[in-house]
Coordinates of C-alpha atoms and ligand atoms in Angstrom, one line a residue:
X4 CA 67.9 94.0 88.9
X5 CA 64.7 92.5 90.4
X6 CA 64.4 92.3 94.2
X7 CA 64.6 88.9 94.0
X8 CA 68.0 88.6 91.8
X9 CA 69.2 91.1 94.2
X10 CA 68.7 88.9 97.4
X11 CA 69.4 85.6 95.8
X12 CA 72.8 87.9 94.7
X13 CA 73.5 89.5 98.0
X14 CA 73.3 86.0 100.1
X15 CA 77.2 84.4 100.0
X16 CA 77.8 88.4 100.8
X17 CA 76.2 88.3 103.7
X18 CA 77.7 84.7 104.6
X19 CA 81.0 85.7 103.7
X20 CA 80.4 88.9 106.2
X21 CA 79.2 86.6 109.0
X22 CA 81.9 84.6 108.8
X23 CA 84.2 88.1 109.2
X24 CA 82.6 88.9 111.9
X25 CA 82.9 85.8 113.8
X26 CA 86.5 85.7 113.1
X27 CA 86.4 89.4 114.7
X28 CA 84.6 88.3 118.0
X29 CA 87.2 86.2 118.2
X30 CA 90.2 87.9 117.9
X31 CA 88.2 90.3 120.0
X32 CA 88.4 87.8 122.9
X33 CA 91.8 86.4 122.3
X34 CA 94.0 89.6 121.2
X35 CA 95.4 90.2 124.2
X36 CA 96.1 88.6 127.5
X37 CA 94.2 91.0 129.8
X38 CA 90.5 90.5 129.3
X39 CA 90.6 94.4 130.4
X40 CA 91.9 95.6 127.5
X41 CA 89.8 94.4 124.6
X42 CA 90.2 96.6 121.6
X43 CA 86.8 96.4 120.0
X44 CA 84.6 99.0 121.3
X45 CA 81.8 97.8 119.0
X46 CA 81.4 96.5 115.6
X47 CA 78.5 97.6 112.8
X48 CA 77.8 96.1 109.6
X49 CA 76.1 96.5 106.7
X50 CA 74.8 94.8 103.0
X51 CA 74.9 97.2 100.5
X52 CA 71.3 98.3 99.6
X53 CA 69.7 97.5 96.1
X54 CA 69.5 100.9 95.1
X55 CA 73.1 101.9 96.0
X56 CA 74.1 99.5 94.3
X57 CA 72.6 100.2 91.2
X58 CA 73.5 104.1 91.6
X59 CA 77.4 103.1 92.6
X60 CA 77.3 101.5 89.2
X61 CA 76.0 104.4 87.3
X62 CA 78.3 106.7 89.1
X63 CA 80.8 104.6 87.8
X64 CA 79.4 104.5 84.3
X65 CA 78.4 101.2 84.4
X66 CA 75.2 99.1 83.9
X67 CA 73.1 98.7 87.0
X68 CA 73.4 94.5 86.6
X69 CA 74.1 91.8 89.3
X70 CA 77.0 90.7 86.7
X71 CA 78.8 94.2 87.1
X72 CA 78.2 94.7 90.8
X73 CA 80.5 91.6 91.2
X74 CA 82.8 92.8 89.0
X75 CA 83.6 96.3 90.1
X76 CA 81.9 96.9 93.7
X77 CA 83.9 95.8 96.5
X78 CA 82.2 97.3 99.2
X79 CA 78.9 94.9 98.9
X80 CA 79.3 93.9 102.4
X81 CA 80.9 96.3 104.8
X82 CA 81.9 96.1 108.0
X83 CA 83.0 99.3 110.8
X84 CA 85.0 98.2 113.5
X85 CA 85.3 100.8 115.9
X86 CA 88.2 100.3 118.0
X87 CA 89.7 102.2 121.4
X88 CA 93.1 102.9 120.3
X89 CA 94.7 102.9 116.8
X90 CA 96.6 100.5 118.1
X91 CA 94.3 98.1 118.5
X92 CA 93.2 98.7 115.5
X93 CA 96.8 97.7 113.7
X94 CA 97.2 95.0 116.3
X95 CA 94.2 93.5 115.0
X96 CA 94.8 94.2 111.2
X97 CA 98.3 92.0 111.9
X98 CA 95.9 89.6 113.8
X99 CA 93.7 89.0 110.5
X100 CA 96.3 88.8 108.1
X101 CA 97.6 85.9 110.0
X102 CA 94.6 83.8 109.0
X103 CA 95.8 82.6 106.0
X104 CA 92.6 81.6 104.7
X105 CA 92.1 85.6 103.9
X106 CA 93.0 86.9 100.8
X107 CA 93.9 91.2 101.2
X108 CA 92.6 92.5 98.3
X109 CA 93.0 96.5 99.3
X110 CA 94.2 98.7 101.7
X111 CA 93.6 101.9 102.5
X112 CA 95.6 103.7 105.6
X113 CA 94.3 107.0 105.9
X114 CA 95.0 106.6 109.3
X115 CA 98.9 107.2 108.5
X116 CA 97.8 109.4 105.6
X117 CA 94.6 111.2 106.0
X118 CA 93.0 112.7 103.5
X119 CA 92.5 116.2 102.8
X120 CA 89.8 117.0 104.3
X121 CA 90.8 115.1 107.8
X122 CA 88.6 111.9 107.5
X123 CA 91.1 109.0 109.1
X124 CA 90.2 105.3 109.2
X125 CA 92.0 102.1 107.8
X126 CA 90.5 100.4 104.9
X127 CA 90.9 96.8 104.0
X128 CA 89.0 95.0 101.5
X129 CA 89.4 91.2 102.2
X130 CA 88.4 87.9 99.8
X131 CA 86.0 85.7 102.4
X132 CA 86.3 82.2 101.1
X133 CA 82.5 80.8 101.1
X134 CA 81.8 76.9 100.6
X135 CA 78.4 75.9 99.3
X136 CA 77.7 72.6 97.3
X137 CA 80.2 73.1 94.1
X138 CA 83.2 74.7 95.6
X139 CA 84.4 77.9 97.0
X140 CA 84.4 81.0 96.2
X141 CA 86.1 84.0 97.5
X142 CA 84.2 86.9 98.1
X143 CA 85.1 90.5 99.4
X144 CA 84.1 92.1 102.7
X145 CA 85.2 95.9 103.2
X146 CA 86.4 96.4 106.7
X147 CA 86.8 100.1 108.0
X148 CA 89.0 100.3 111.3
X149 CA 88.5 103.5 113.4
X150 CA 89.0 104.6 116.6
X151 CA 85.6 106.6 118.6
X152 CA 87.2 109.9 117.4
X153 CA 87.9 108.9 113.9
X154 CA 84.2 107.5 113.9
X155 CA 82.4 110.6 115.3
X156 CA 84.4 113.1 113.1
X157 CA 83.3 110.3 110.1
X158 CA 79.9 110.2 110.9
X159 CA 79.4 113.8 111.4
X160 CA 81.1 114.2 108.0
X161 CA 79.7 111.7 106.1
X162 CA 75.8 113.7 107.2
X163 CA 76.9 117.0 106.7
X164 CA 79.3 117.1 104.3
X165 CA 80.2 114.1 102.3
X166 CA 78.5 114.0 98.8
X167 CA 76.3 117.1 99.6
X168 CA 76.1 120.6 97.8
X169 CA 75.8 123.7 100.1
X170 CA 76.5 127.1 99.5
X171 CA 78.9 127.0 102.6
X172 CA 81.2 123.4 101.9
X173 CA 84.6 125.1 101.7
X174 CA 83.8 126.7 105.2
X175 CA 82.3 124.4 106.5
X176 CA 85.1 121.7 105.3
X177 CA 87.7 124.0 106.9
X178 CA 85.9 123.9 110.0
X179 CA 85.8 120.2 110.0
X180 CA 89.3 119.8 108.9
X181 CA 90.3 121.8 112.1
X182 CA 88.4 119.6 114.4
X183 CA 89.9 116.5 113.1
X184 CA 93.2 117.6 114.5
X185 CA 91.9 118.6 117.3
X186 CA 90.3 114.8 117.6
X187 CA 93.9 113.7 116.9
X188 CA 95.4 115.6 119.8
X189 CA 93.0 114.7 122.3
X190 CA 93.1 111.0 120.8
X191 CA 97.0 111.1 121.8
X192 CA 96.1 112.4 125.1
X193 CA 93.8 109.5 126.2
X194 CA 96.1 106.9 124.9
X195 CA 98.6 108.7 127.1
X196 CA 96.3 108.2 130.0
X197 CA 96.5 104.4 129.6
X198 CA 100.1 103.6 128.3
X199 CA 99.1 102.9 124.9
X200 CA 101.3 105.1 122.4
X201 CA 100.0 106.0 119.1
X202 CA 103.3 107.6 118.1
X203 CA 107.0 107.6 120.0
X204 CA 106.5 111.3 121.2
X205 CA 103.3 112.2 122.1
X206 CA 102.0 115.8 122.5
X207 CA 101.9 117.5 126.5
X208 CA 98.2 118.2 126.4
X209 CA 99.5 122.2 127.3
X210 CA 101.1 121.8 123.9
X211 CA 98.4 120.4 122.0
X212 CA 96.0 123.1 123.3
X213 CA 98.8 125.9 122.2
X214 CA 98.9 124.3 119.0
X215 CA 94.9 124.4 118.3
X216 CA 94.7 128.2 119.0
X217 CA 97.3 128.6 117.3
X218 CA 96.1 126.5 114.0
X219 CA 92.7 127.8 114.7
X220 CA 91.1 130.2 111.8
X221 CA 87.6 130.4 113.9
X222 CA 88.4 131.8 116.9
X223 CA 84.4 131.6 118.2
X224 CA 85.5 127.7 118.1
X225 CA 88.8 128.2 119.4
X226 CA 88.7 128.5 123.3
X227 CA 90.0 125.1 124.9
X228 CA 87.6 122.5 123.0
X229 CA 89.3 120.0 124.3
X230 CA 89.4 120.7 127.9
X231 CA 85.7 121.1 127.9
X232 CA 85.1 117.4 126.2
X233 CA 87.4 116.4 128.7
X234 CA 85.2 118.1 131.2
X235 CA 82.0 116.6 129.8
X236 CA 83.6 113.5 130.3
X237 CA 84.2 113.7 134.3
Ligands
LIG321 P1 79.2 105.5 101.4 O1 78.1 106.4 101.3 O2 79.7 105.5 102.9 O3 78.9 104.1 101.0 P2 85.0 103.3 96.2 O4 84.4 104.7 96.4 O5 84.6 102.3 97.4 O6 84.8 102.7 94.9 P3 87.6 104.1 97.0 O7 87.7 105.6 96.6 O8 88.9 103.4 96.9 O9 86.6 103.3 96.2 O10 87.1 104.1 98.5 P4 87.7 104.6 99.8 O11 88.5 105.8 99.7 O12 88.4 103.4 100.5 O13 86.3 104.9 100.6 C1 85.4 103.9 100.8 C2 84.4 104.4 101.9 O14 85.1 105.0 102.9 C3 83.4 105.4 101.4 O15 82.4 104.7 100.8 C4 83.0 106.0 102.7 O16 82.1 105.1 103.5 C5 84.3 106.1 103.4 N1 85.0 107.4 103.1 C6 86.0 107.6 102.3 N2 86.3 108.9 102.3 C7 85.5 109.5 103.2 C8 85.4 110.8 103.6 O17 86.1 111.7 103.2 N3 84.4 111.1 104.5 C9 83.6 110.1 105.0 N4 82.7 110.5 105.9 N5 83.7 108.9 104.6 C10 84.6 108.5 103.7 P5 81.4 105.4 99.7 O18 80.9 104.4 98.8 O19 82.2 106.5 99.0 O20 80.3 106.1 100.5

């Protein structure tokens, strides 16, 4: 793939994300009555690069050609909506799937089902219908809904862990696991705070702390971690 096949290939990608995102911005404005409680905290997005591109496609033991990225990559264009509280982020899933000019292609909840390690987010892969001269043509965006919490524990991840080799992954990956339900705990908590309920009985925070020394298995992480983020906080 030359670098001009790849940006001549990469363009109604990029249109079809645009037009994502203004569709976001405006459910952003328009999902809820009060303007207080908008649910985006803030948005980032992305066009796959040339080069991971091309190693995607040999990872999946394909040829490194525009012709095959459109047929098995999905996740060309990306965008990361990061989102207050998880449910905003179904509230505006619902929202999207209203506009019926969407197609859903995938989705992923790991949100309701994490994975192993911990890592939470909701995936949808939606078909962007882009117009040019001769028609229209669908193509996909990958959307990845998290809260802050999910996003930090992602992004932490995703540096130390995800796709690397290390001597020290399956203690480290424990480690990591056990801070993503501690995120989860405190993530209850603040939603307590303002009303919003991410499940129909949430967690006293007195119980959530019993419940991470209890679950702990590295007790020079263990004491209170999330009374001093919420002290950090104040
Ligand atoms: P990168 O480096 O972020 O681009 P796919 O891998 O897309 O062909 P799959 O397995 O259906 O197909 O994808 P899934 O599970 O929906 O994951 C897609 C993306 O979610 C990943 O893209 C990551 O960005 C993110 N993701 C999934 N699992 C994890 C995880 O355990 N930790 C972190 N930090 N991120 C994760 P890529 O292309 O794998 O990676």
């Amino acid at each position: 793939m030359t670098n001009e096949q790849y940006y001549t290939f990469i363009q109604p990608y990029t249109d079809a994300k645009e037009i994502l995102l203004a569709r976001l911005n405006v459910l952003e404005h328009n999902l809820y009555n009060d303007s207080a409680a908008r649910p985006i905290h803030n948005i980032q997005n992305r066009i796959k690069k040339k080069k991971s591109i091309e190693n995607k496609l040999i990872k999946k033991e394909k040829e490194p050609t525009m012709m095959n990225a459109k047929d098995y990559l999905q996740d060309i264009a990306g965008v990361r909506v990061i989102c207050y509280f998880i449910e905003d982020i179904y509230s505006l899933i619902e929202a999207l799937k209203l506009q019926s000019d969407l197609i859903v292609i995938k989705e992923r909840d790991y949100i309701d089902r994490p994975k192993a390690n911990g890592y939470r987010s909701y995936h949808v892969i939606v078909g962007v219908p882009v117009y040019c001269m001769d028609g229209m043509e669908y193509f996909p965006v990958e959307i990845q809904f998290r809260t802050m919490s999910m996003d930090f524990w992602a992004s932490m991840e995703h540096r130390i862990l995800y796709k690397t080799t290390r001597d020290d992954k399956a203690q480290i990956a424990a480690e990591l696991k056990e801070y993503a339900n501690v995120l989860v705990k405190i993530e209850k908590r603040f939603a307590d705070y303002t009303g919003e309920r991410t499940q129909k009985d949430p967690l006293s925070l007195e119980a959530a702390e019993a419940i991470c020394l209890t679950e702990t298995d590295h007790p020079e992480f263990s004491p209170d971690l999330s009374s001093q983020i919420f002290l950090k906080e104040s």
